[in-house]
Amino acid sequence: MPENAPSSPPPRPILSIVAPVYNEEAILHELYRRVSQVMDAQFGEPWELVLVNDGSWDRSYEIMLELHEQDPRVHIVNFSRNFGHQIAITAGMDYAQGQAVVIIDADLQDPPEVILDLAAKWREGYEVVYAIRRERKGETWFKLWTAKMFYRIINKITGVNIPLDTGDFRLLDRKAVDALRQIREHHRFMRGLSVWIGFRQTGVTYVREERFAGETKYPLRKMLKFAMDGITSFSYLPLQLATYMGFTIAGLSILGIILTIILRLSGSKAFYGQATTLVMVLFLGGIQLISLGIIGEYLGRIYDEVKNRPLYIVDEAVGFEKRETGPTYR
Ligand code: UDP
Ligand code: MG
């Protein structure tokens, strides 16, 4: 890494643009080009691009280093391995130095031009400005439908009202960023947390583009985990379901007992035999296992919190050396 001239520290950025990157070698040059074009030509104040390399195993990191050489406003946080999208965003916010931070996907589905709209609302005095997808191009119907259902369900069962059709693309004022940085929970659901912190919040609409290149890094498995993190971190409803089901089944069985007594007294031979018993035992066994599983989901998450490991391990942070305030590592 060449040393920068110590005499002229770079101006402190007004806006930090944070992009999590996982195997996006095909996109990074274009991301830098689009972001720098918009920011230089239209934003007109100091900015930085914080690329968080979330354990990519393609050429992403090399390209990031090239971009940093070319433009020292590109800063890099290189993770020691893949820690996941939400953690990468968190690290970006820990390192970002701007007066406001914009979280953006690296794949250019969130057009960098929208940053200007977000910043305009910020200038009006809002601390959290989220970008609402008016339209989503190039997504499968399955993803659109599951996302739609998920946000409607989570808003019903949790106390936080996550604005519908928003992702992680949003602007956060320094106050909001500092509030979020205090939250160090491991199974982070940033969309919920950024509502939870409060402050003045508003949204602007935009059209979500197709991925510029490459494939989605969110296979079904990761999407399910993400959904579970969202629900468990904001709701106890799954735990309470066991209670509700317990009461319902107990109530039904009391009715069943009364019915059986009446049938027996009247000499009926109905409901004799093993099949009934077997079906009921299996049914109850199933419900008990599901309930245990739900408890397990919460228990595992509690265990992760109790262990209190750092959220991420940084291999190298490039471009942040000259800053006054150090980053938080956990
Ligand atoms: N990403 C990441 N770590 C991961 C998975 C994804 O940093 O483990 C990044 C990815 O590089 C992209 C953003 O998170 O910048 C969103 O991922 P993607 O575009 O694949 O998700 P989708 O838009 O398909 O939901
Ligand atoms: Mg994407």
XYZ file of C-alpha atoms and ligand atoms in Angstrom:
356
model
C 0.000 0.000 0.000
C 1.622 3.333 -0.939
C 1.684 5.899 1.849
C -0.379 8.978 1.181
C 1.316 12.330 1.656
C 0.964 13.059 5.386
C 0.691 16.792 4.805
C -2.755 16.774 3.203
C -5.298 14.625 4.984
C -8.315 13.991 2.783
C -11.355 16.096 3.626
C -13.783 14.416 5.966
C -16.587 13.006 3.874
C -20.073 14.402 4.175
C -21.625 11.263 2.762
C -20.397 7.683 3.069
C -21.716 5.153 0.615
C -21.521 1.652 2.040
C -21.752 -1.361 -0.255
C -21.469 -4.974 0.940
C -19.658 -7.120 -1.599
C -19.703 -10.874 -1.959
C -18.189 -12.178 -5.197
C -19.091 -9.170 -7.314
C -15.980 -8.956 -9.548
C -18.152 -8.295 -12.592
C -19.754 -5.262 -11.010
C -17.240 -3.287 -8.988
C -15.799 -1.137 -11.791
C -19.252 -0.176 -12.941
C -20.369 0.493 -9.354
C -17.457 2.864 -8.835
C -18.069 4.547 -12.180
C -21.759 5.160 -11.522
C -21.290 6.274 -7.922
C -18.391 8.614 -8.625
C -20.156 10.097 -11.629
C -23.273 10.953 -9.657
C -21.433 12.134 -6.583
C -18.819 14.279 -8.331
C -21.133 15.812 -10.875
C -24.222 16.354 -8.764
C -23.562 15.955 -5.059
C -20.555 18.225 -5.093
C -19.343 17.610 -1.535
C -16.714 15.209 -0.156
C -17.814 11.594 -0.158
C -16.333 8.162 0.372
C -17.222 4.745 -0.938
C -16.841 2.063 1.726
C -16.641 -1.373 0.146
C -17.003 -4.207 2.616
C -15.540 -7.378 1.198
C -17.588 -10.121 2.812
C -15.159 -12.977 2.174
C -15.347 -13.008 -1.613
C -13.297 -15.729 -3.232
C -13.251 -14.197 -6.710
C -11.203 -11.151 -7.774
C -13.398 -8.661 -5.886
C -10.745 -7.702 -3.348
C -8.045 -7.153 -5.977
C -10.398 -4.933 -7.910
C -11.202 -2.996 -4.750
C -7.494 -2.403 -4.159
C -7.127 -1.182 -7.737
C -10.025 1.197 -7.240
C -8.460 2.484 -4.033
C -5.171 3.126 -5.831
C -7.002 4.980 -8.521
C -9.186 7.006 -6.144
C -8.279 7.210 -2.437
C -11.898 7.987 -1.618
C -12.576 4.289 -2.090
C -12.081 2.608 1.277
C -12.092 -1.095 1.954
C -12.986 -3.263 4.906
C -11.788 -6.768 4.156
C -13.383 -9.484 6.272
C -11.441 -12.588 7.224
C -14.287 -14.719 5.828
C -17.940 -14.504 4.786
C -19.989 -13.125 7.675
C -23.159 -12.330 5.788
C -24.857 -9.342 4.240
C -26.309 -7.790 7.404
C -22.993 -7.999 9.242
C -21.200 -6.479 6.262
C -23.557 -3.513 6.350
C -22.884 -3.157 10.062
C -19.127 -3.104 9.530
C -19.581 -0.498 6.810
C -21.440 1.707 9.250
C -18.801 1.151 11.935
C -16.088 2.390 9.611
C -17.978 5.067 7.685
C -16.984 8.601 8.657
C -19.574 10.676 6.834
C -22.241 12.889 8.337
C -24.680 10.538 6.710
C -24.375 6.981 5.448
C -26.112 5.454 2.454
C -26.400 1.671 2.359
C -26.542 0.395 -1.195
C -26.345 -3.046 -2.816
C -23.191 -3.506 -4.861
C -25.056 -5.110 -7.757
C -26.523 -1.790 -8.968
C -30.081 -2.917 -8.366
C -30.266 0.235 -6.302
C -29.419 2.993 -8.804
C -26.764 5.348 -7.345
C -28.655 8.297 -8.848
C -31.326 7.804 -6.166
C -28.738 8.806 -3.539
C -29.389 12.408 -4.561
C -33.091 12.053 -3.718
C -32.224 10.478 -0.384
C -29.770 13.278 0.365
C -32.361 15.910 -0.537
C -34.724 14.545 2.124
C -31.837 14.400 4.571
C -31.196 18.106 3.935
C -34.844 18.716 4.796
C -34.079 17.339 8.237
C -34.988 13.642 8.160
C -32.609 11.285 9.927
C -33.683 8.083 8.178
C -34.638 8.130 4.514
C -35.494 4.761 3.052
C -35.903 4.005 -0.624
C -39.224 2.383 -1.511
C -39.335 0.090 -4.536
C -42.057 1.312 -6.827
C -41.262 -1.457 -9.265
C -38.853 -4.394 -9.239
C -37.316 -5.472 -12.480
C -35.887 -8.878 -13.224
C -36.979 -10.723 -10.083
C -38.723 -14.070 -10.117
C -42.418 -14.113 -9.196
C -41.461 -16.402 -6.328
C -39.127 -13.813 -4.814
C -41.624 -10.994 -5.325
C -44.460 -12.973 -3.777
C -42.492 -14.312 -0.800
C -41.062 -10.851 -0.092
C -44.525 -9.313 -0.230
C -45.995 -11.896 2.126
C -43.019 -11.724 4.466
C -43.239 -7.978 5.059
C -46.982 -8.098 5.536
C -46.688 -10.923 8.056
C -43.792 -9.401 9.960
C -45.626 -6.095 10.271
C -48.677 -7.904 11.623
C -46.849 -9.904 14.250
C -44.148 -7.491 15.380
C -44.209 -4.158 17.103
C -42.081 -2.426 14.476
C -43.672 -1.237 11.286
C -41.180 -1.851 8.554
C -42.212 0.234 5.558
C -43.466 -2.112 2.855
C -41.340 -2.674 -0.235
C -38.113 -1.350 1.215
C -34.783 -3.130 1.300
C -31.577 -2.034 2.938
C -31.147 0.843 0.487
C -31.466 3.865 2.747
C -29.772 6.963 4.091
C -28.985 7.252 7.777
C -27.940 10.440 9.493
C -24.929 10.296 11.813
C -27.338 10.251 14.790
C -29.109 7.189 13.416
C -25.816 5.495 12.541
C -24.487 6.024 16.054
C -27.732 4.658 17.483
C -27.480 1.568 15.271
C -23.833 1.071 16.159
C -24.811 0.651 19.791
C -26.893 -2.362 18.856
C -24.544 -5.311 18.729
C -26.946 -8.224 18.398
C -25.673 -11.042 16.221
C -28.737 -12.044 14.237
C -29.291 -8.584 12.933
C -32.246 -7.550 10.902
C -31.157 -4.071 9.880
C -34.427 -3.138 8.208
C -36.259 -3.643 11.468
C -33.551 -2.064 13.611
C -33.422 1.102 11.556
C -37.136 1.576 12.226
C -36.758 0.608 15.866
C -34.239 3.397 16.587
C -36.872 6.052 15.847
C -35.956 9.595 14.690
C -37.691 11.371 11.853
C -38.153 8.875 9.044
C -39.429 9.204 5.523
C -39.181 7.462 2.172
C -38.631 8.199 -1.497
C -39.741 5.872 -4.272
C -37.538 4.404 -6.972
C -37.516 1.698 -9.604
C -35.356 -1.266 -8.611
C -33.230 -2.304 -11.543
C -32.080 -5.710 -12.623
C -28.809 -7.017 -11.306
C -25.999 -5.491 -13.426
C -24.144 -8.811 -13.697
C -23.642 -12.039 -11.821
C -26.167 -13.958 -9.806
C -28.070 -13.377 -6.614
C -26.070 -14.144 -3.475
C -29.285 -14.896 -1.617
C -30.278 -18.484 -2.293
C -33.461 -19.787 -0.664
C -31.539 -21.098 2.332
C -30.141 -17.649 3.159
C -33.500 -16.030 2.533
C -35.148 -18.365 5.043
C -32.517 -17.655 7.668
C -32.924 -13.953 7.029
C -36.698 -14.256 7.474
C -36.270 -16.226 10.705
C -33.847 -13.612 12.032
C -36.356 -10.907 11.231
C -39.208 -12.652 12.996
C -37.305 -13.913 16.034
C -35.586 -10.606 16.692
C -38.840 -8.677 16.807
C -41.552 -11.107 17.871
C -42.370 -13.746 20.485
C -45.388 -14.938 18.569
C -43.830 -18.249 17.438
C -43.120 -19.081 21.104
C -46.644 -18.171 22.101
C -48.057 -20.382 19.359
C -47.201 -23.431 21.480
C -49.377 -22.043 24.277
C -52.248 -21.331 21.912
C -52.032 -24.745 20.278
C -51.786 -26.367 23.705
C -54.979 -24.719 24.896
C -56.814 -25.498 21.664
C -55.828 -29.156 21.679
C -56.503 -29.562 25.406
C -59.933 -27.985 24.896
C -60.689 -30.288 21.976
C -59.611 -33.356 23.934
C -61.960 -32.491 26.809
C -64.761 -32.428 24.245
C -63.425 -35.758 22.925
C -63.464 -37.306 26.405
C -67.066 -36.244 27.005
C -68.055 -37.536 23.562
C -66.359 -40.905 24.172
C -68.070 -41.354 27.551
C -71.444 -40.640 25.968
C -70.707 -43.057 23.107
C -69.610 -45.809 25.510
C -72.623 -45.320 27.807
C -74.926 -45.560 24.810
C -73.229 -48.834 23.826
C -71.615 -47.487 20.629
C -68.488 -49.170 19.244
C -67.253 -46.023 17.449
C -63.611 -44.918 17.904
C -62.434 -48.369 18.991
C -58.990 -49.537 17.998
C -55.436 -48.485 17.534
C -55.730 -46.244 14.498
C -57.365 -43.410 16.420
C -54.809 -43.627 19.204
C -51.926 -43.778 16.771
C -53.076 -40.787 14.755
C -53.567 -38.682 17.859
C -50.192 -39.632 19.310
C -48.448 -38.811 16.043
C -50.315 -35.538 15.731
C -49.417 -34.456 19.238
C -45.853 -35.700 18.818
C -45.565 -33.537 15.714
C -46.860 -30.468 17.466
C -44.535 -31.017 20.395
C -41.533 -31.365 18.116
C -42.459 -28.208 16.221
C -42.785 -26.335 19.511
C -39.436 -27.656 20.669
C -37.932 -26.599 17.363
C -39.287 -23.093 17.797
C -37.848 -22.918 21.300
C -34.603 -24.189 19.774
C -34.546 -21.342 17.240
C -34.739 -18.813 20.035
C -32.393 -20.749 22.302
C -29.716 -20.953 19.616
C -29.969 -17.235 19.072
C -29.768 -16.576 22.809
C -26.667 -18.801 22.909
C -25.083 -16.777 20.112
C -25.710 -13.569 22.027
C -24.382 -14.979 25.305
C -21.138 -16.125 23.709
C -20.639 -12.490 22.847
C -18.213 -13.078 20.012
C -17.271 -10.122 17.855
C -19.716 -9.574 15.010
C -16.957 -9.824 12.442
C -13.209 -10.151 12.076
C -11.392 -7.689 9.863
C -8.394 -8.889 7.941
C -7.455 -5.468 6.645
C -8.976 -1.996 6.565
C -7.658 0.072 3.679
C -7.868 3.834 3.465
C -9.026 4.523 7.013
C -5.582 5.035 8.556
C -5.692 8.792 8.639
C -8.972 9.122 10.491
C -9.252 10.630 13.964
C -11.858 8.295 15.377
C -11.072 4.626 15.341
C -13.552 2.030 14.271
C -15.318 -0.292 16.626
C -14.318 -3.866 16.200
C -17.208 -5.467 17.930
N -23.884 -9.914 -0.005
C -22.916 -9.975 0.991
N -22.744 -11.140 1.689
C -23.509 -12.243 1.463
C -24.519 -12.171 0.474
C -24.684 -10.980 -0.232
O -22.213 -8.992 1.236
O -23.287 -13.261 2.128
C -24.058 -8.651 -0.766
C -24.058 -8.790 -2.273
O -22.757 -8.737 -2.794
C -24.904 -7.612 -2.692
C -25.885 -7.452 -1.558
O -25.338 -8.149 -0.450
O -24.152 -6.413 -2.782
C -27.249 -8.000 -1.890
O -27.154 -9.319 -2.359
P -27.899 -9.841 -3.672
O -27.921 -8.758 -4.702
O -27.309 -11.122 -4.080
O -29.359 -10.073 -3.086
P -30.728 -9.881 -3.889
O -30.691 -8.500 -4.487
O -30.772 -10.947 -4.905
O -31.771 -10.029 -2.820
Mg -29.309 -7.792 -5.627
